[in-house]
Amino acid sequence: MPSDPLFDLTIHAPNRLRLCAALRVVDRMEFSALREVLELSDASLSKTIGALADAGYVRTTKSSSRARDDARRTTSVALTAAGRRAFDRHMAALRELAGDSWRTATSENRA
Amino acid sequence: MLLSQEESVWLSRMESNHDGLDEAERSLQQIAADRDRLAGRMAAPRWYGPLVGLLLAALLASTLIGDGWQRYLPALLGLGVAFGLDAGYRRATGMVRRAPSGGSALLVQVLQTAVVVALYCVAALFAGMHQPLLVVAVALVGFGAGWAVSRLTDRALAHDLRRAV
């Protein structure tokens, strides 16, 4: 069901929006995978995750990993239910703003 | 729609300013580019498809085992291997996929279930007719089908992902 458009300033910052968009289509993702997909530095990604976690839009979980030689743990990031709702509504608002030009560009890309 | 003062100022700026619309479009384009990269990263590793095929072939070949409780042993083992495959996928890609919500992935999942059930019924039928060679042939078909469905699932997920919210 389409969401009601609602602009969300917490999400709108480019990296936060991209992070939410990536997490929206998976259950959860490891920090390293997110860094690769979003092409962000560790520091920038950590900052972005921190800001969204403070807003209650993402949650992080740490787990041990056999893939790592050291004692550090891998961090997984997931969107919360509130984050999903906020993102869907924000995307609806963005699409409404972008209007026909975006729809045309998208359908041309898919053709 | 209720907006805070800050949001109202931002929205009015966007709506009255062509740059604002460009910014909205740029954001959406950036998300589309990220989703393309994500689709590539989400694809199962090379070893995944053949192993799914082997798993299905083993399940089909298990119909050759007698009627006793031993018959269910391969299915139980297969379940363990399936969990192992899932864990391997997570480790290789660094992500846990959502249950299919898009049309294509759901369709592929229905197709996969139908193929497994149909092939199992055929294999069981041949096993009942004491035709082990035909059961092996069905298992070989199962191997190919499992591999193909795995590739198809990747494509369907990528397709749905690019059309997601």
mmCIF file of C-alpha atoms in Angstrom:
data_model
loop_
_atom_site.group_PDB
_atom_site.id
_atom_site.type_symbol
_atom_site.label_atom_id
_atom_site.label_comp_id
_atom_site.label_asym_id
_atom_site.label_seq_id
_atom_site.Cartn_x
_atom_site.Cartn_y
_atom_site.Cartn_z
ATOM 1 C CA MET A 1 0.000 0.000 0.000
ATOM 2 C CA PRO A 2 1.481 3.421 -0.921
ATOM 3 C CA SER A 3 2.543 5.548 2.046
ATOM 4 C CA ASP A 4 1.293 9.063 2.714
ATOM 5 C CA PRO A 5 3.997 11.514 1.693
ATOM 6 C CA LEU A 6 5.691 13.081 4.718
ATOM 7 C CA PHE A 7 8.981 14.893 4.498
ATOM 8 C CA ASP A 8 11.455 13.812 7.190
ATOM 9 C CA LEU A 9 14.425 16.084 7.831
ATOM 10 C CA THR A 10 16.224 13.416 9.862
ATOM 11 C CA ILE A 11 16.377 11.192 6.801
ATOM 12 C CA HIS A 12 16.824 13.808 4.114
ATOM 13 C CA ALA A 13 20.604 14.321 4.453
ATOM 14 C CA PRO A 14 22.042 12.490 1.402
ATOM 15 C CA ASN A 15 24.031 9.779 3.188
ATOM 16 C CA ARG A 16 21.216 9.055 5.648
ATOM 17 C CA LEU A 17 18.715 8.738 2.818
ATOM 18 C CA ARG A 18 21.034 6.393 0.904
ATOM 19 C CA LEU A 19 21.653 4.290 4.002
ATOM 20 C CA CYS A 20 17.906 3.939 4.662
ATOM 21 C CA ALA A 21 17.293 3.115 0.983
ATOM 22 C CA ALA A 22 19.857 0.316 1.097
ATOM 23 C CA LEU A 23 18.549 -1.102 4.374
ATOM 24 C CA ARG A 24 14.915 -0.888 3.242
ATOM 25 C CA VAL A 25 15.348 -3.810 0.850
ATOM 26 C CA VAL A 26 17.243 -6.195 3.143
ATOM 27 C CA ASP A 27 16.666 -7.607 6.607
ATOM 28 C CA ARG A 28 20.081 -6.470 7.810
ATOM 29 C CA MET A 29 23.501 -5.727 6.411
ATOM 30 C CA GLU A 30 27.014 -5.858 7.748
ATOM 31 C CA PHE A 31 28.919 -2.621 8.127
ATOM 32 C CA SER A 32 31.516 -3.652 5.532
ATOM 33 C CA ALA A 33 28.838 -4.503 2.944
ATOM 34 C CA LEU A 34 27.133 -1.160 3.515
ATOM 35 C CA ARG A 35 30.456 0.667 3.166
ATOM 36 C CA GLU A 36 31.022 -1.059 -0.174
ATOM 37 C CA VAL A 37 27.538 -0.446 -1.547
ATOM 38 C CA LEU A 38 27.342 3.194 -0.453
ATOM 39 C CA GLU A 39 31.024 3.894 -1.207
ATOM 40 C CA LEU A 40 31.491 5.773 2.063
ATOM 41 C CA SER A 41 34.420 5.952 4.448
ATOM 42 C CA ASP A 42 34.243 4.134 7.791
ATOM 43 C CA ALA A 43 34.017 7.438 9.662
ATOM 44 C CA SER A 44 31.273 8.838 7.461
ATOM 45 C CA LEU A 45 29.231 5.640 7.623
ATOM 46 C CA SER A 46 29.622 5.397 11.414
ATOM 47 C CA LYS A 47 28.476 8.979 11.790
ATOM 48 C CA THR A 48 25.473 8.398 9.537
ATOM 49 C CA ILE A 49 24.471 5.212 11.376
ATOM 50 C CA GLY A 50 24.881 6.980 14.728
ATOM 51 C CA ALA A 51 22.587 9.831 13.714
ATOM 52 C CA LEU A 52 19.875 7.463 12.491
ATOM 53 C CA ALA A 53 20.245 5.211 15.538
ATOM 54 C CA ASP A 54 19.772 8.255 17.794
ATOM 55 C CA ALA A 55 16.532 8.991 15.929
ATOM 56 C CA GLY A 56 15.402 5.390 16.448
ATOM 57 C CA TYR A 57 15.429 4.660 12.707
ATOM 58 C CA VAL A 58 18.162 2.013 12.667
ATOM 59 C CA ARG A 59 19.497 -0.507 15.159
ATOM 60 C CA THR A 60 22.896 -2.119 15.259
ATOM 61 C CA THR A 61 23.882 -5.544 16.553
ATOM 62 C CA LYS A 62 27.377 -6.841 17.122
ATOM 63 C CA SER A 63 28.354 -10.453 16.696
ATOM 64 C CA SER A 64 31.554 -12.441 16.630
ATOM 65 C CA SER A 65 32.766 -13.527 13.228
ATOM 66 C CA ARG A 66 35.040 -16.367 12.175
ATOM 67 C CA ALA A 67 35.909 -14.347 9.110
ATOM 68 C CA ARG A 68 37.930 -11.969 11.263
ATOM 69 C CA ASP A 69 41.335 -12.887 12.627
ATOM 70 C CA ASP A 70 41.271 -10.314 15.409
ATOM 71 C CA ALA A 71 39.019 -10.104 18.444
ATOM 72 C CA ARG A 72 36.782 -7.421 16.918
ATOM 73 C CA ARG A 73 33.164 -8.159 16.191
ATOM 74 C CA THR A 74 31.178 -7.479 13.054
ATOM 75 C CA THR A 75 28.411 -4.906 13.206
ATOM 76 C CA SER A 76 25.093 -5.494 11.466
ATOM 77 C CA VAL A 77 22.705 -2.659 10.759
ATOM 78 C CA ALA A 78 18.941 -2.900 10.229
ATOM 79 C CA LEU A 79 16.102 -0.461 9.731
ATOM 80 C CA THR A 80 13.569 -0.336 12.582
ATOM 81 C CA ALA A 81 9.806 -0.332 11.952
ATOM 82 C CA ALA A 82 9.773 3.421 12.651
ATOM 83 C CA GLY A 83 12.653 3.850 10.198
ATOM 84 C CA ARG A 84 10.817 1.909 7.489
ATOM 85 C CA ARG A 85 7.677 3.981 7.942
ATOM 86 C CA ALA A 86 9.585 7.272 7.935
ATOM 87 C CA PHE A 87 11.616 6.261 4.877
ATOM 88 C CA ASP A 88 8.555 5.138 2.876
ATOM 89 C CA ARG A 89 6.757 8.389 3.588
ATOM 90 C CA HIS A 90 9.832 10.454 2.822
ATOM 91 C CA MET A 91 10.317 8.643 -0.485
ATOM 92 C CA ALA A 92 6.672 9.276 -1.355
ATOM 93 C CA ALA A 93 7.234 12.981 -0.641
ATOM 94 C CA LEU A 94 10.401 13.034 -2.766
ATOM 95 C CA ARG A 95 8.680 11.282 -5.673
ATOM 96 C CA GLU A 96 5.794 13.697 -5.420
ATOM 97 C CA LEU A 97 8.229 16.597 -5.600
ATOM 98 C CA ALA A 98 10.246 15.126 -8.460
ATOM 99 C CA GLY A 99 6.970 14.450 -10.284
ATOM 100 C CA ASP A 100 6.710 13.453 -13.908
ATOM 101 C CA SER A 101 10.333 14.079 -14.803
ATOM 102 C CA TRP A 102 11.457 11.361 -12.379
ATOM 103 C CA ARG A 103 8.816 8.885 -13.564
ATOM 104 C CA THR A 104 9.848 9.459 -17.179
ATOM 105 C CA ALA A 105 13.549 9.061 -16.408
ATOM 106 C CA THR A 106 12.887 5.889 -14.428
ATOM 107 C CA SER A 107 10.768 4.261 -17.113
ATOM 108 C CA GLU A 108 13.403 5.167 -19.737
ATOM 109 C CA ASN A 109 16.109 3.548 -17.615
ATOM 110 C CA ARG A 110 14.031 0.391 -17.192
ATOM 111 C CA ALA A 111 13.130 0.128 -20.870
ATOM 112 C CA MET B 1 -0.329 16.773 6.157
ATOM 113 C CA LEU B 2 1.067 18.498 9.257
ATOM 114 C CA LEU B 3 4.523 19.959 8.898
ATOM 115 C CA SER B 4 6.870 21.565 11.377
ATOM 116 C CA GLN B 5 7.955 25.115 10.659
ATOM 117 C CA GLU B 6 11.368 23.911 9.516
ATOM 118 C CA GLU B 7 9.823 21.367 7.151
ATOM 119 C CA SER B 8 7.380 23.919 5.756
ATOM 120 C CA VAL B 9 10.229 26.337 5.035
ATOM 121 C CA TRP B 10 12.222 23.574 3.350
ATOM 122 C CA LEU B 11 9.292 22.354 1.281
ATOM 123 C CA SER B 12 8.275 25.800 0.136
ATOM 124 C CA ARG B 13 11.897 26.415 -0.834
ATOM 125 C CA MET B 14 11.960 23.181 -2.796
ATOM 126 C CA GLU B 15 8.671 23.750 -4.520
ATOM 127 C CA SER B 16 9.468 27.306 -5.483
ATOM 128 C CA ASN B 17 13.028 26.633 -6.443
ATOM 129 C CA HIS B 18 14.080 24.610 -9.448
ATOM 130 C CA ASP B 19 17.260 23.588 -7.598
ATOM 131 C CA GLY B 20 15.074 21.930 -4.983
ATOM 132 C CA LEU B 21 13.433 19.739 -7.606
ATOM 133 C CA ASP B 22 16.836 18.910 -9.006
ATOM 134 C CA GLU B 23 17.909 17.914 -5.518
ATOM 135 C CA ALA B 24 14.923 15.569 -5.159
ATOM 136 C CA GLU B 25 15.710 14.020 -8.535
ATOM 137 C CA ARG B 26 19.401 13.704 -7.683
ATOM 138 C CA SER B 27 18.512 11.922 -4.434
ATOM 139 C CA LEU B 28 16.285 9.455 -6.269
ATOM 140 C CA GLN B 29 18.929 8.850 -8.931
ATOM 141 C CA GLN B 30 21.585 8.267 -6.286
ATOM 142 C CA ILE B 31 19.307 5.729 -4.585
ATOM 143 C CA ALA B 32 18.750 3.969 -7.919
ATOM 144 C CA ALA B 33 22.539 3.774 -8.461
ATOM 145 C CA ASP B 34 23.050 2.409 -4.928
ATOM 146 C CA ARG B 35 20.349 -0.188 -5.510
ATOM 147 C CA ASP B 36 22.120 -1.308 -8.694
ATOM 148 C CA ARG B 37 25.333 -1.856 -6.716
ATOM 149 C CA LEU B 38 23.331 -3.589 -4.002
ATOM 150 C CA ALA B 39 21.739 -5.926 -6.571
ATOM 151 C CA GLY B 40 25.228 -6.901 -7.764
ATOM 152 C CA ARG B 41 26.406 -7.490 -4.222
ATOM 153 C CA MET B 42 23.260 -9.443 -3.329
ATOM 154 C CA ALA B 43 23.814 -12.023 -6.081
ATOM 155 C CA ALA B 44 24.650 -15.426 -4.650
ATOM 156 C CA PRO B 45 28.298 -16.540 -4.961
ATOM 157 C CA ARG B 46 29.257 -18.907 -7.831
ATOM 158 C CA TRP B 47 29.283 -22.009 -5.645
ATOM 159 C CA TYR B 48 25.749 -21.411 -4.388
ATOM 160 C CA GLY B 49 23.784 -22.498 -7.488
ATOM 161 C CA PRO B 50 25.588 -25.842 -8.020
ATOM 162 C CA LEU B 51 25.200 -26.668 -4.328
ATOM 163 C CA VAL B 52 21.471 -25.934 -4.452
ATOM 164 C CA GLY B 53 21.308 -28.224 -7.506
ATOM 165 C CA LEU B 54 23.208 -30.959 -5.673
ATOM 166 C CA LEU B 55 20.915 -30.613 -2.681
ATOM 167 C CA LEU B 56 17.826 -31.041 -4.841
ATOM 168 C CA ALA B 57 19.403 -33.955 -6.730
ATOM 169 C CA ALA B 58 20.208 -35.685 -3.423
ATOM 170 C CA LEU B 59 16.651 -35.176 -2.226
ATOM 171 C CA LEU B 60 15.268 -36.697 -5.430
ATOM 172 C CA ALA B 61 17.730 -39.598 -5.370
ATOM 173 C CA SER B 62 16.695 -40.333 -1.781
ATOM 174 C CA THR B 63 13.453 -41.805 -3.148
ATOM 175 C CA LEU B 64 15.584 -44.867 -4.030
ATOM 176 C CA ILE B 65 16.127 -45.588 -0.357
ATOM 177 C CA GLY B 66 13.646 -48.103 1.045
ATOM 178 C CA ASP B 67 10.351 -47.370 2.750
ATOM 179 C CA GLY B 68 11.697 -47.394 6.308
ATOM 180 C CA TRP B 69 12.674 -44.463 8.510
ATOM 181 C CA GLN B 70 16.014 -44.284 6.645
ATOM 182 C CA ARG B 71 14.143 -42.704 3.774
ATOM 183 C CA TYR B 72 13.733 -39.489 5.760
ATOM 184 C CA LEU B 73 17.382 -39.289 6.772
ATOM 185 C CA PRO B 74 18.562 -37.588 3.531
ATOM 186 C CA ALA B 75 15.738 -35.058 3.826
ATOM 187 C CA LEU B 76 16.856 -34.217 7.378
ATOM 188 C CA LEU B 77 20.468 -33.998 6.254
ATOM 189 C CA GLY B 78 19.342 -31.838 3.343
ATOM 190 C CA LEU B 79 17.629 -29.470 5.756
ATOM 191 C CA GLY B 80 20.903 -29.091 7.658
ATOM 192 C CA VAL B 81 22.779 -28.473 4.398
ATOM 193 C CA ALA B 82 20.161 -25.869 3.393
ATOM 194 C CA PHE B 83 20.748 -23.989 6.661
ATOM 195 C CA GLY B 84 24.485 -24.229 5.997
ATOM 196 C CA LEU B 85 23.990 -22.813 2.497
ATOM 197 C CA ASP B 86 22.013 -19.921 3.927
ATOM 198 C CA ALA B 87 24.743 -19.195 6.483
ATOM 199 C CA GLY B 88 27.361 -19.378 3.708
ATOM 200 C CA TYR B 89 25.375 -16.911 1.626
ATOM 201 C CA ARG B 90 25.163 -14.498 4.559
ATOM 202 C CA ARG B 91 28.871 -14.723 5.200
ATOM 203 C CA ALA B 92 29.768 -14.249 1.534
ATOM 204 C CA THR B 93 27.471 -11.284 0.885
ATOM 205 C CA GLY B 94 27.371 -9.692 4.353
ATOM 206 C CA MET B 95 23.619 -9.348 4.262
ATOM 207 C CA VAL B 96 20.399 -11.106 5.137
ATOM 208 C CA ARG B 97 17.794 -10.923 2.399
ATOM 209 C CA ARG B 98 14.204 -10.058 3.101
ATOM 210 C CA ALA B 99 11.489 -12.563 2.323
ATOM 211 C CA PRO B 100 10.408 -11.923 -1.265
ATOM 212 C CA SER B 101 7.903 -9.113 -1.332
ATOM 213 C CA GLY B 102 8.189 -8.137 -4.976
ATOM 214 C CA GLY B 103 6.194 -9.858 -7.702
ATOM 215 C CA SER B 104 9.120 -11.472 -9.533
ATOM 216 C CA ALA B 105 10.854 -13.020 -6.510
ATOM 217 C CA LEU B 106 7.551 -14.326 -5.204
ATOM 218 C CA LEU B 107 6.773 -15.837 -8.593
ATOM 219 C CA VAL B 108 10.176 -17.552 -8.692
ATOM 220 C CA GLN B 109 9.606 -18.930 -5.185
ATOM 221 C CA VAL B 110 6.238 -20.378 -6.220
ATOM 222 C CA LEU B 111 7.864 -21.825 -9.354
ATOM 223 C CA GLN B 112 10.686 -23.311 -7.266
ATOM 224 C CA THR B 113 8.227 -25.010 -4.903
ATOM 225 C CA ALA B 114 6.193 -26.355 -7.827
ATOM 226 C CA VAL B 115 9.330 -27.713 -9.546
ATOM 227 C CA VAL B 116 10.570 -29.430 -6.359
ATOM 228 C CA VAL B 117 7.176 -31.005 -5.625
ATOM 229 C CA ALA B 118 6.665 -32.114 -9.246
ATOM 230 C CA LEU B 119 10.158 -33.618 -9.570
ATOM 231 C CA TYR B 120 9.855 -35.366 -6.208
ATOM 232 C CA CYS B 121 6.519 -36.908 -7.228
ATOM 233 C CA VAL B 122 8.000 -38.118 -10.524
ATOM 234 C CA ALA B 123 11.091 -39.527 -8.785
ATOM 235 C CA ALA B 124 8.925 -41.287 -6.182
ATOM 236 C CA LEU B 125 6.761 -42.708 -8.978
ATOM 237 C CA PHE B 126 9.804 -44.128 -10.808
ATOM 238 C CA ALA B 127 11.217 -45.438 -7.538
ATOM 239 C CA GLY B 128 7.894 -47.206 -6.900
ATOM 240 C CA MET B 129 8.146 -48.737 -10.375
ATOM 241 C CA HIS B 130 11.684 -49.960 -9.515
ATOM 242 C CA GLN B 131 13.291 -47.845 -12.219
ATOM 243 C CA PRO B 132 16.485 -46.576 -10.543
ATOM 244 C CA LEU B 133 17.968 -45.258 -13.784
ATOM 245 C CA LEU B 134 14.945 -43.047 -14.363
ATOM 246 C CA VAL B 135 15.182 -41.780 -10.774
ATOM 247 C CA VAL B 136 18.829 -40.878 -11.422
ATOM 248 C CA ALA B 137 17.753 -39.097 -14.610
ATOM 249 C CA VAL B 138 15.164 -37.101 -12.634
ATOM 250 C CA ALA B 139 17.853 -36.292 -10.044
ATOM 251 C CA LEU B 140 20.084 -34.968 -12.854
ATOM 252 C CA VAL B 141 17.207 -32.827 -14.098
ATOM 253 C CA GLY B 142 16.787 -31.676 -10.472
ATOM 254 C CA PHE B 143 20.443 -30.661 -10.333
ATOM 255 C CA GLY B 144 20.019 -28.453 -13.393
ATOM 256 C CA ALA B 145 16.682 -27.094 -12.186
ATOM 257 C CA GLY B 146 18.090 -26.224 -8.728
ATOM 258 C CA TRP B 147 21.019 -24.388 -10.293
ATOM 259 C CA ALA B 148 18.776 -22.565 -12.783
ATOM 260 C CA VAL B 149 16.252 -21.553 -10.130
ATOM 261 C CA SER B 150 19.079 -20.164 -7.992
ATOM 262 C CA ARG B 151 20.213 -17.968 -10.910
ATOM 263 C CA LEU B 152 16.612 -17.001 -11.607
ATOM 264 C CA THR B 153 16.125 -16.008 -7.964
ATOM 265 C CA ASP B 154 19.117 -13.642 -8.188
ATOM 266 C CA ARG B 155 17.695 -11.998 -11.270
ATOM 267 C CA ALA B 156 14.206 -11.708 -9.807
ATOM 268 C CA LEU B 157 15.533 -10.189 -6.582
ATOM 269 C CA ALA B 158 17.633 -7.684 -8.524
ATOM 270 C CA HIS B 159 14.600 -6.847 -10.662
ATOM 271 C CA ASP B 160 12.375 -6.307 -7.594
ATOM 272 C CA LEU B 161 15.083 -4.405 -5.786
ATOM 273 C CA ARG B 162 15.328 -1.818 -8.547
ATOM 274 C CA ARG B 163 11.576 -1.285 -8.326
ATOM 275 C CA ALA B 164 11.358 -1.256 -4.529
ATOM 276 C CA VAL B 165 10.148 1.733 -2.483
#
